[in-house]
Amino acid sequence: MRKTALITGASSGIGYELSKVFAKNGYNLVLVSRNTEKLKIISGEIEKQHGIQVKVVPKDLCKSSAPQELYDEVAAEGMKIDVLVNNAGIGTYGKFTDSSTEKQIDLIQLNITSLTMLCKLFGTDMAKNGAGRILNVASSAAFQAGPLMSTYYASKAYVLMFSEALKNELKPDGVTVTVLCPGPTQTEFFKRNDMIGTKLERCPYIMSAAKVAEIGFSGLLKGKTIVVPGLINKLLVFLVRLIPRRVATAAASFLNQR
């Protein structure tokens, strides 16, 4: 019997690539995103290529009611979720006091609150069943403060710490929790957040979303706690732990500038 993976933010970037990786490995999919049309196109392509079943659930996880609605819709179909992938996330760019309050609230709701609630809802079922895997997508930004993207960096730090704690709690129940912390990745993230031309966007070690997805999937199956794709990203994360925090913060500020 095929296992089923639920993937949020599946219409583009790392989420889309993760969908293809899971499908290639024989998983049925529940794909979640605000972009209904893209989800339908992607689901048709994946079903045809891999012969698996794909359920599309259009949902805006920036809304507080969305996690429960998503869980209820999946439960109503009688579907058992074996793997939860919390990939959906947004960023904001610019000085915090100049930013849109609405965008900041949406970021916190999506990156933190919805992720937490989905872990609670589906993780509870996994614990009762004695098996399951959760993959939360954070960022290498989780290891430091990030001027000009302060809320985004902080939200990813939450995802990292929350995932580590949840892994410890759920281990006796047969559930693994992995947090994927990619560095700069070739996605629409920079364009969506008006970051084209920043030093970070132009960095030479930027990775493809497909490569990040493959590494994340492999780490998930191995039951790893933290997965940082790429040797340079691993090195930078290690260095951040050694240097003074004010220096790491200043370095992040430099990279986030145009």
PDB file of C-alpha atoms in Angstrom:
ATOM      1  CA  MET A   1       0.000   0.000   0.000  1.00  0.00           C
ATOM      2  CA  ARG A   2       1.363   3.400  -1.000  1.00  0.00           C
ATOM      3  CA  LYS A   3       2.168   5.968   1.642  1.00  0.00           C
ATOM      4  CA  THR A   4       0.837   9.509   1.374  1.00  0.00           C
ATOM      5  CA  ALA A   5       2.754  12.767   1.780  1.00  0.00           C
ATOM      6  CA  LEU A   6       1.068  16.119   2.341  1.00  0.00           C
ATOM      7  CA  ILE A   7       3.137  19.034   1.046  1.00  0.00           C
ATOM      8  CA  THR A   8       2.312  22.711   1.607  1.00  0.00           C
ATOM      9  CA  GLY A   9       3.612  25.417  -0.710  1.00  0.00           C
ATOM     10  CA  ALA A  10       3.704  22.797  -3.456  1.00  0.00           C
ATOM     11  CA  SER A  11       3.089  25.034  -6.475  1.00  0.00           C
ATOM     12  CA  SER A  12       6.664  26.314  -6.878  1.00  0.00           C
ATOM     13  CA  GLY A  13      10.259  26.228  -5.666  1.00  0.00           C
ATOM     14  CA  ILE A  14      11.370  23.653  -3.120  1.00  0.00           C
ATOM     15  CA  GLY A  15       7.799  22.493  -2.499  1.00  0.00           C
ATOM     16  CA  TYR A  16       7.274  21.681  -6.169  1.00  0.00           C
ATOM     17  CA  GLU A  17      10.583  19.833  -6.346  1.00  0.00           C
ATOM     18  CA  LEU A  18       9.767  17.903  -3.169  1.00  0.00           C
ATOM     19  CA  SER A  19       6.464  16.866  -4.756  1.00  0.00           C
ATOM     20  CA  LYS A  20       8.352  15.367  -7.686  1.00  0.00           C
ATOM     21  CA  VAL A  21      10.832  13.590  -5.419  1.00  0.00           C
ATOM     22  CA  PHE A  22       8.092  12.017  -3.299  1.00  0.00           C
ATOM     23  CA  ALA A  23       6.151  10.986  -6.419  1.00  0.00           C
ATOM     24  CA  LYS A  24       9.278   9.442  -7.953  1.00  0.00           C
ATOM     25  CA  ASN A  25       9.641   7.381  -4.794  1.00  0.00           C
ATOM     26  CA  GLY A  26       6.094   6.049  -4.988  1.00  0.00           C
ATOM     27  CA  TYR A  27       4.188   8.292  -2.582  1.00  0.00           C
ATOM     28  CA  ASN A  28       0.639   9.451  -3.188  1.00  0.00           C
ATOM     29  CA  LEU A  29       0.380  13.199  -2.642  1.00  0.00           C
ATOM     30  CA  VAL A  30      -1.810  15.858  -1.100  1.00  0.00           C
ATOM     31  CA  LEU A  31      -0.656  19.163  -2.572  1.00  0.00           C
ATOM     32  CA  VAL A  32      -1.522  22.429  -0.861  1.00  0.00           C
ATOM     33  CA  SER A  33      -1.127  25.984  -2.148  1.00  0.00           C
ATOM     34  CA  ARG A  34      -3.071  29.173  -2.831  1.00  0.00           C
ATOM     35  CA  ASN A  35      -2.454  28.774  -6.570  1.00  0.00           C
ATOM     36  CA  THR A  36      -5.237  26.434  -7.669  1.00  0.00           C
ATOM     37  CA  GLU A  37      -4.426  26.478 -11.382  1.00  0.00           C
ATOM     38  CA  LYS A  38      -0.749  25.648 -10.913  1.00  0.00           C
ATOM     39  CA  LEU A  39      -1.636  22.836  -8.523  1.00  0.00           C
ATOM     40  CA  LYS A  40      -3.987  21.310 -11.094  1.00  0.00           C
ATOM     41  CA  ILE A  41      -1.327  21.455 -13.794  1.00  0.00           C
ATOM     42  CA  ILE A  42       1.327  19.989 -11.496  1.00  0.00           C
ATOM     43  CA  SER A  43      -0.948  17.210 -10.257  1.00  0.00           C
ATOM     44  CA  GLY A  44      -1.804  16.181 -13.817  1.00  0.00           C
ATOM     45  CA  GLU A  45       1.867  16.059 -14.799  1.00  0.00           C
ATOM     46  CA  ILE A  46       2.890  14.061 -11.741  1.00  0.00           C
ATOM     47  CA  GLU A  47       0.029  11.561 -11.967  1.00  0.00           C
ATOM     48  CA  LYS A  48       0.765  10.909 -15.632  1.00  0.00           C
ATOM     49  CA  GLN A  49       4.513  10.544 -15.145  1.00  0.00           C
ATOM     50  CA  HIS A  50       4.587   8.481 -11.962  1.00  0.00           C
ATOM     51  CA  GLY A  51       1.216   6.692 -11.827  1.00  0.00           C
ATOM     52  CA  ILE A  52       0.391   7.877  -8.325  1.00  0.00           C
ATOM     53  CA  GLN A  53      -2.694   9.596  -6.913  1.00  0.00           C
ATOM     54  CA  VAL A  54      -2.634  13.330  -6.247  1.00  0.00           C
ATOM     55  CA  LYS A  55      -5.232  15.279  -4.293  1.00  0.00           C
ATOM     56  CA  VAL A  56      -5.199  19.060  -4.711  1.00  0.00           C
ATOM     57  CA  VAL A  57      -6.305  21.221  -1.771  1.00  0.00           C
ATOM     58  CA  PRO A  58      -6.289  24.963  -2.546  1.00  0.00           C
ATOM     59  CA  LYS A  59      -5.743  26.700   0.790  1.00  0.00           C
ATOM     60  CA  ASP A  60      -4.367  30.028   1.986  1.00  0.00           C
ATOM     61  CA  LEU A  61      -2.435  29.137   5.120  1.00  0.00           C
ATOM     62  CA  CYS A  62      -2.032  32.824   5.957  1.00  0.00           C
ATOM     63  CA  LYS A  63      -5.590  32.546   7.294  1.00  0.00           C
ATOM     64  CA  SER A  64      -5.939  31.397  10.885  1.00  0.00           C
ATOM     65  CA  SER A  65      -8.735  28.939  10.067  1.00  0.00           C
ATOM     66  CA  ALA A  66      -6.833  27.228   7.234  1.00  0.00           C
ATOM     67  CA  PRO A  67      -4.863  24.537   9.156  1.00  0.00           C
ATOM     68  CA  GLN A  68      -8.007  23.088  10.757  1.00  0.00           C
ATOM     69  CA  GLU A  69      -9.876  23.320   7.444  1.00  0.00           C
ATOM     70  CA  LEU A  70      -7.074  21.460   5.686  1.00  0.00           C
ATOM     71  CA  TYR A  71      -6.975  18.746   8.333  1.00  0.00           C
ATOM     72  CA  ASP A  72     -10.768  18.346   8.234  1.00  0.00           C
ATOM     73  CA  GLU A  73     -10.832  18.054   4.433  1.00  0.00           C
ATOM     74  CA  VAL A  74      -8.157  15.368   4.474  1.00  0.00           C
ATOM     75  CA  ALA A  75      -9.908  13.512   7.313  1.00  0.00           C
ATOM     76  CA  ALA A  76     -13.229  13.660   5.455  1.00  0.00           C
ATOM     77  CA  GLU A  77     -11.585  11.810   2.570  1.00  0.00           C
ATOM     78  CA  GLY A  78     -10.451   9.100   4.973  1.00  0.00           C
ATOM     79  CA  MET A  79      -6.824   9.728   4.066  1.00  0.00           C
ATOM     80  CA  LYS A  80      -3.948   8.761   6.347  1.00  0.00           C
ATOM     81  CA  ILE A  81      -0.995  11.154   6.126  1.00  0.00           C
ATOM     82  CA  ASP A  82       2.298   9.329   6.566  1.00  0.00           C
ATOM     83  CA  VAL A  83       4.540  12.330   5.877  1.00  0.00           C
ATOM     84  CA  LEU A  84       3.783  15.990   6.599  1.00  0.00           C
ATOM     85  CA  VAL A  85       5.945  18.525   4.745  1.00  0.00           C
ATOM     86  CA  ASN A  86       5.580  22.076   6.032  1.00  0.00           C
ATOM     87  CA  ASN A  87       7.224  23.944   3.167  1.00  0.00           C
ATOM     88  CA  ALA A  88       4.931  26.956   2.703  1.00  0.00           C
ATOM     89  CA  GLY A  89       6.522  30.195   3.810  1.00  0.00           C
ATOM     90  CA  ILE A  90       6.913  33.847   2.883  1.00  0.00           C
ATOM     91  CA  GLY A  91       9.421  36.602   3.555  1.00  0.00           C
ATOM     92  CA  THR A  92       9.463  40.367   3.841  1.00  0.00           C
ATOM     93  CA  TYR A  93      12.297  42.668   2.854  1.00  0.00           C
ATOM     94  CA  GLY A  94      13.220  46.103   4.166  1.00  0.00           C
ATOM     95  CA  LYS A  95      13.442  47.999   7.425  1.00  0.00           C
ATOM     96  CA  PHE A  96      10.960  46.545   9.926  1.00  0.00           C
ATOM     97  CA  THR A  97       9.423  49.891  10.919  1.00  0.00           C
ATOM     98  CA  ASP A  98       8.800  50.747   7.255  1.00  0.00           C
ATOM     99  CA  SER A  99       7.171  47.422   6.412  1.00  0.00           C
ATOM    100  CA  SER A 100       3.504  46.555   5.997  1.00  0.00           C
ATOM    101  CA  THR A 101       1.892  45.419   9.247  1.00  0.00           C
ATOM    102  CA  GLU A 102      -0.398  43.115   7.271  1.00  0.00           C
ATOM    103  CA  LYS A 103       2.554  41.398   5.599  1.00  0.00           C
ATOM    104  CA  GLN A 104       4.286  40.894   8.944  1.00  0.00           C
ATOM    105  CA  ILE A 105       1.165  39.325  10.428  1.00  0.00           C
ATOM    106  CA  ASP A 106       0.739  37.067   7.379  1.00  0.00           C
ATOM    107  CA  LEU A 107       4.367  35.960   7.710  1.00  0.00           C
ATOM    108  CA  ILE A 108       3.974  35.030  11.351  1.00  0.00           C
ATOM    109  CA  GLN A 109       0.697  33.223  10.654  1.00  0.00           C
ATOM    110  CA  LEU A 110       2.133  31.189   7.766  1.00  0.00           C
ATOM    111  CA  ASN A 111       5.731  30.578   8.847  1.00  0.00           C
ATOM    112  CA  ILE A 112       4.999  29.955  12.523  1.00  0.00           C
ATOM    113  CA  THR A 113       1.350  29.519  13.511  1.00  0.00           C
ATOM    114  CA  SER A 114       0.064  27.414  10.602  1.00  0.00           C
ATOM    115  CA  LEU A 115       3.182  25.236  10.642  1.00  0.00           C
ATOM    116  CA  THR A 116       2.749  24.651  14.372  1.00  0.00           C
ATOM    117  CA  MET A 117      -0.942  23.809  14.065  1.00  0.00           C
ATOM    118  CA  LEU A 118      -0.365  21.365  11.206  1.00  0.00           C
ATOM    119  CA  CYS A 119       2.299  19.616  13.283  1.00  0.00           C
ATOM    120  CA  LYS A 120      -0.192  19.449  16.153  1.00  0.00           C
ATOM    121  CA  LEU A 121      -3.087  18.110  14.060  1.00  0.00           C
ATOM    122  CA  PHE A 122      -1.254  15.572  11.906  1.00  0.00           C
ATOM    123  CA  GLY A 123       1.460  14.841  14.458  1.00  0.00           C
ATOM    124  CA  THR A 124      -1.170  13.775  16.995  1.00  0.00           C
ATOM    125  CA  ASP A 125      -2.540  11.221  14.523  1.00  0.00           C
ATOM    126  CA  MET A 126       0.964   9.981  13.731  1.00  0.00           C
ATOM    127  CA  ALA A 127       1.742   9.512  17.419  1.00  0.00           C
ATOM    128  CA  LYS A 128      -1.483   7.532  17.901  1.00  0.00           C
ATOM    129  CA  ASN A 129      -0.582   5.336  14.923  1.00  0.00           C
ATOM    130  CA  GLY A 130       2.964   4.833  16.178  1.00  0.00           C
ATOM    131  CA  ALA A 131       4.555   5.985  12.916  1.00  0.00           C
ATOM    132  CA  GLY A 132       5.045   9.035  10.745  1.00  0.00           C
ATOM    133  CA  ARG A 133       7.507  11.615   9.493  1.00  0.00           C
ATOM    134  CA  ILE A 134       7.456  15.415   9.589  1.00  0.00           C
ATOM    135  CA  LEU A 135       9.676  17.638   7.442  1.00  0.00           C
ATOM    136  CA  ASN A 136       9.683  21.325   8.381  1.00  0.00           C
ATOM    137  CA  VAL A 137      11.433  23.685   5.983  1.00  0.00           C
ATOM    138  CA  ALA A 138      13.374  26.403   7.794  1.00  0.00           C
ATOM    139  CA  SER A 139      16.492  28.108   6.409  1.00  0.00           C
ATOM    140  CA  SER A 140      20.152  28.675   7.155  1.00  0.00           C
ATOM    141  CA  ALA A 141      18.785  32.059   8.299  1.00  0.00           C
ATOM    142  CA  ALA A 142      17.487  30.211  11.370  1.00  0.00           C
ATOM    143  CA  PHE A 143      20.929  30.297  12.970  1.00  0.00           C
ATOM    144  CA  GLN A 144      21.301  34.080  13.220  1.00  0.00           C
ATOM    145  CA  ALA A 145      19.549  37.449  13.239  1.00  0.00           C
ATOM    146  CA  GLY A 146      18.865  39.075   9.864  1.00  0.00           C
ATOM    147  CA  PRO A 147      18.552  42.857   9.541  1.00  0.00           C
ATOM    148  CA  LEU A 148      16.280  43.925   6.646  1.00  0.00           C
ATOM    149  CA  MET A 149      14.538  40.552   6.981  1.00  0.00           C
ATOM    150  CA  SER A 150      14.188  40.506  10.755  1.00  0.00           C
ATOM    151  CA  THR A 151      10.827  38.752  11.024  1.00  0.00           C
ATOM    152  CA  TYR A 152      11.696  36.145   8.407  1.00  0.00           C
ATOM    153  CA  TYR A 153      14.962  35.168  10.101  1.00  0.00           C
ATOM    154  CA  ALA A 154      13.228  35.035  13.478  1.00  0.00           C
ATOM    155  CA  SER A 155      10.414  32.868  12.120  1.00  0.00           C
ATOM    156  CA  LYS A 156      12.895  30.346  10.765  1.00  0.00           C
ATOM    157  CA  ALA A 157      14.712  30.286  14.109  1.00  0.00           C
ATOM    158  CA  TYR A 158      11.378  29.323  15.655  1.00  0.00           C
ATOM    159  CA  VAL A 159      10.917  26.513  13.126  1.00  0.00           C
ATOM    160  CA  LEU A 160      14.390  25.175  13.899  1.00  0.00           C
ATOM    161  CA  MET A 161      13.998  25.183  17.689  1.00  0.00           C
ATOM    162  CA  PHE A 162      10.422  23.929  17.584  1.00  0.00           C
ATOM    163  CA  SER A 163      11.384  21.054  15.279  1.00  0.00           C
ATOM    164  CA  GLU A 164      14.297  19.976  17.482  1.00  0.00           C
ATOM    165  CA  ALA A 165      12.064  19.904  20.554  1.00  0.00           C
ATOM    166  CA  LEU A 166       9.258  18.106  18.734  1.00  0.00           C
ATOM    167  CA  LYS A 167      11.694  15.470  17.480  1.00  0.00           C
ATOM    168  CA  ASN A 168      12.654  14.703  21.070  1.00  0.00           C
ATOM    169  CA  GLU A 169       9.032  14.519  22.225  1.00  0.00           C
ATOM    170  CA  LEU A 170       7.751  12.328  19.403  1.00  0.00           C
ATOM    171  CA  LYS A 171      10.659   9.879  19.196  1.00  0.00           C
ATOM    172  CA  PRO A 172       9.082   7.449  21.719  1.00  0.00           C
ATOM    173  CA  ASP A 173       5.913   7.471  19.571  1.00  0.00           C
ATOM    174  CA  GLY A 174       7.745   6.327  16.443  1.00  0.00           C
ATOM    175  CA  VAL A 175       7.516   9.721  14.711  1.00  0.00           C
ATOM    176  CA  THR A 176      10.570  11.467  13.247  1.00  0.00           C
ATOM    177  CA  VAL A 177      10.910  15.224  12.788  1.00  0.00           C
ATOM    178  CA  THR A 178      13.444  16.700  10.388  1.00  0.00           C
ATOM    179  CA  VAL A 179      14.130  20.395   9.773  1.00  0.00           C
ATOM    180  CA  LEU A 180      15.555  21.351   6.383  1.00  0.00           C
ATOM    181  CA  CYS A 181      17.730  24.497   6.468  1.00  0.00           C
ATOM    182  CA  PRO A 182      18.726  25.468   2.937  1.00  0.00           C
ATOM    183  CA  GLY A 183      20.863  28.459   2.122  1.00  0.00           C
ATOM    184  CA  PRO A 184      20.196  30.715  -0.888  1.00  0.00           C
ATOM    185  CA  THR A 185      18.181  28.702  -3.408  1.00  0.00           C
ATOM    186  CA  GLN A 186      17.120  29.270  -7.020  1.00  0.00           C
ATOM    187  CA  THR A 187      13.420  29.962  -6.481  1.00  0.00           C
ATOM    188  CA  GLU A 188      11.011  32.878  -6.900  1.00  0.00           C
ATOM    189  CA  PHE A 189      11.768  33.977  -3.315  1.00  0.00           C
ATOM    190  CA  PHE A 190      14.107  36.815  -4.276  1.00  0.00           C
ATOM    191  CA  LYS A 191      11.735  38.198  -6.902  1.00  0.00           C
ATOM    192  CA  ARG A 192       8.685  37.979  -4.655  1.00  0.00           C
ATOM    193  CA  ASN A 193      10.441  39.856  -1.882  1.00  0.00           C
ATOM    194  CA  ASP A 194      12.036  42.554  -4.061  1.00  0.00           C
ATOM    195  CA  MET A 195      15.511  41.192  -3.338  1.00  0.00           C
ATOM    196  CA  ILE A 196      16.870  41.101  -6.874  1.00  0.00           C
ATOM    197  CA  GLY A 197      20.287  42.726  -6.834  1.00  0.00           C
ATOM    198  CA  THR A 198      21.042  42.010  -3.192  1.00  0.00           C
ATOM    199  CA  LYS A 199      24.399  40.442  -2.401  1.00  0.00           C
ATOM    200  CA  LEU A 200      22.591  37.356  -1.111  1.00  0.00           C
ATOM    201  CA  GLU A 201      20.714  36.903  -4.383  1.00  0.00           C
ATOM    202  CA  ARG A 202      23.980  37.184  -6.312  1.00  0.00           C
ATOM    203  CA  CYS A 203      26.006  34.814  -4.138  1.00  0.00           C
ATOM    204  CA  PRO A 204      28.024  32.237  -6.131  1.00  0.00           C
ATOM    205  CA  TYR A 205      27.015  29.221  -4.044  1.00  0.00           C
ATOM    206  CA  ILE A 206      23.261  29.421  -4.661  1.00  0.00           C
ATOM    207  CA  MET A 207      21.734  25.930  -5.002  1.00  0.00           C
ATOM    208  CA  SER A 208      18.983  24.590  -7.237  1.00  0.00           C
ATOM    209  CA  ALA A 209      15.614  23.826  -5.652  1.00  0.00           C
ATOM    210  CA  ALA A 210      15.787  20.306  -7.101  1.00  0.00           C
ATOM    211  CA  LYS A 211      19.077  19.575  -5.336  1.00  0.00           C
ATOM    212  CA  VAL A 212      17.780  20.960  -2.041  1.00  0.00           C
ATOM    213  CA  ALA A 213      14.673  18.778  -2.349  1.00  0.00           C
ATOM    214  CA  GLU A 214      16.702  15.613  -2.997  1.00  0.00           C
ATOM    215  CA  ILE A 215      18.921  16.284   0.017  1.00  0.00           C
ATOM    216  CA  GLY A 216      15.914  17.094   2.207  1.00  0.00           C
ATOM    217  CA  PHE A 217      14.113  13.901   1.192  1.00  0.00           C
ATOM    218  CA  SER A 218      17.194  11.796   1.875  1.00  0.00           C
ATOM    219  CA  GLY A 219      17.670  13.372   5.296  1.00  0.00           C
ATOM    220  CA  LEU A 220      14.015  12.804   6.132  1.00  0.00           C
ATOM    221  CA  LEU A 221      14.197   9.078   5.341  1.00  0.00           C
ATOM    222  CA  LYS A 222      17.381   8.760   7.406  1.00  0.00           C
ATOM    223  CA  GLY A 223      15.632  10.353  10.362  1.00  0.00           C
ATOM    224  CA  LYS A 224      18.083  13.230  10.620  1.00  0.00           C
ATOM    225  CA  THR A 225      17.151  16.127  12.859  1.00  0.00           C
ATOM    226  CA  ILE A 226      18.820  19.028  11.007  1.00  0.00           C
ATOM    227  CA  VAL A 227      19.662  18.975   7.298  1.00  0.00           C
ATOM    228  CA  VAL A 228      21.773  21.804   5.866  1.00  0.00           C
ATOM    229  CA  PRO A 229      22.270  21.252   2.106  1.00  0.00           C
ATOM    230  CA  GLY A 230      25.643  22.129   0.596  1.00  0.00           C
ATOM    231  CA  LEU A 231      29.171  22.164   1.984  1.00  0.00           C
ATOM    232  CA  ILE A 232      29.459  25.976   1.987  1.00  0.00           C
ATOM    233  CA  ASN A 233      26.136  26.357   3.805  1.00  0.00           C
ATOM    234  CA  LYS A 234      27.265  23.801   6.398  1.00  0.00           C
ATOM    235  CA  LEU A 235      30.506  25.728   6.884  1.00  0.00           C
ATOM    236  CA  LEU A 236      28.717  29.070   7.277  1.00  0.00           C
ATOM    237  CA  VAL A 237      26.286  27.629   9.825  1.00  0.00           C
ATOM    238  CA  PHE A 238      29.246  26.242  11.775  1.00  0.00           C
ATOM    239  CA  LEU A 239      31.081  29.578  11.684  1.00  0.00           C
ATOM    240  CA  VAL A 240      28.020  31.491  12.908  1.00  0.00           C
ATOM    241  CA  ARG A 241      28.166  29.453  16.108  1.00  0.00           C
ATOM    242  CA  LEU A 242      31.788  30.478  16.707  1.00  0.00           C
ATOM    243  CA  ILE A 243      31.849  34.206  15.985  1.00  0.00           C
ATOM    244  CA  PRO A 244      30.262  36.928  18.185  1.00  0.00           C
ATOM    245  CA  ARG A 245      26.549  37.375  17.489  1.00  0.00           C
ATOM    246  CA  ARG A 246      26.967  41.069  16.648  1.00  0.00           C
ATOM    247  CA  VAL A 247      29.443  40.090  13.925  1.00  0.00           C
ATOM    248  CA  ALA A 248      27.075  37.484  12.472  1.00  0.00           C
ATOM    249  CA  THR A 249      24.261  40.048  12.503  1.00  0.00           C
ATOM    250  CA  ALA A 250      26.417  42.634  10.739  1.00  0.00           C
ATOM    251  CA  ALA A 251      27.407  40.051   8.115  1.00  0.00           C
ATOM    252  CA  ALA A 252      23.745  39.197   7.465  1.00  0.00           C
ATOM    253  CA  SER A 253      22.938  42.895   7.139  1.00  0.00           C
ATOM    254  CA  PHE A 254      25.725  43.274   4.564  1.00  0.00           C
ATOM    255  CA  LEU A 255      24.507  40.307   2.496  1.00  0.00           C
ATOM    256  CA  ASN A 256      20.891  41.492   2.558  1.00  0.00           C
ATOM    257  CA  GLN A 257      21.809  44.904   1.124  1.00  0.00           C
ATOM    258  CA  ARG A 258      21.881  45.748  -2.555  1.00  0.00           C
TER     259      ARG A 258
END
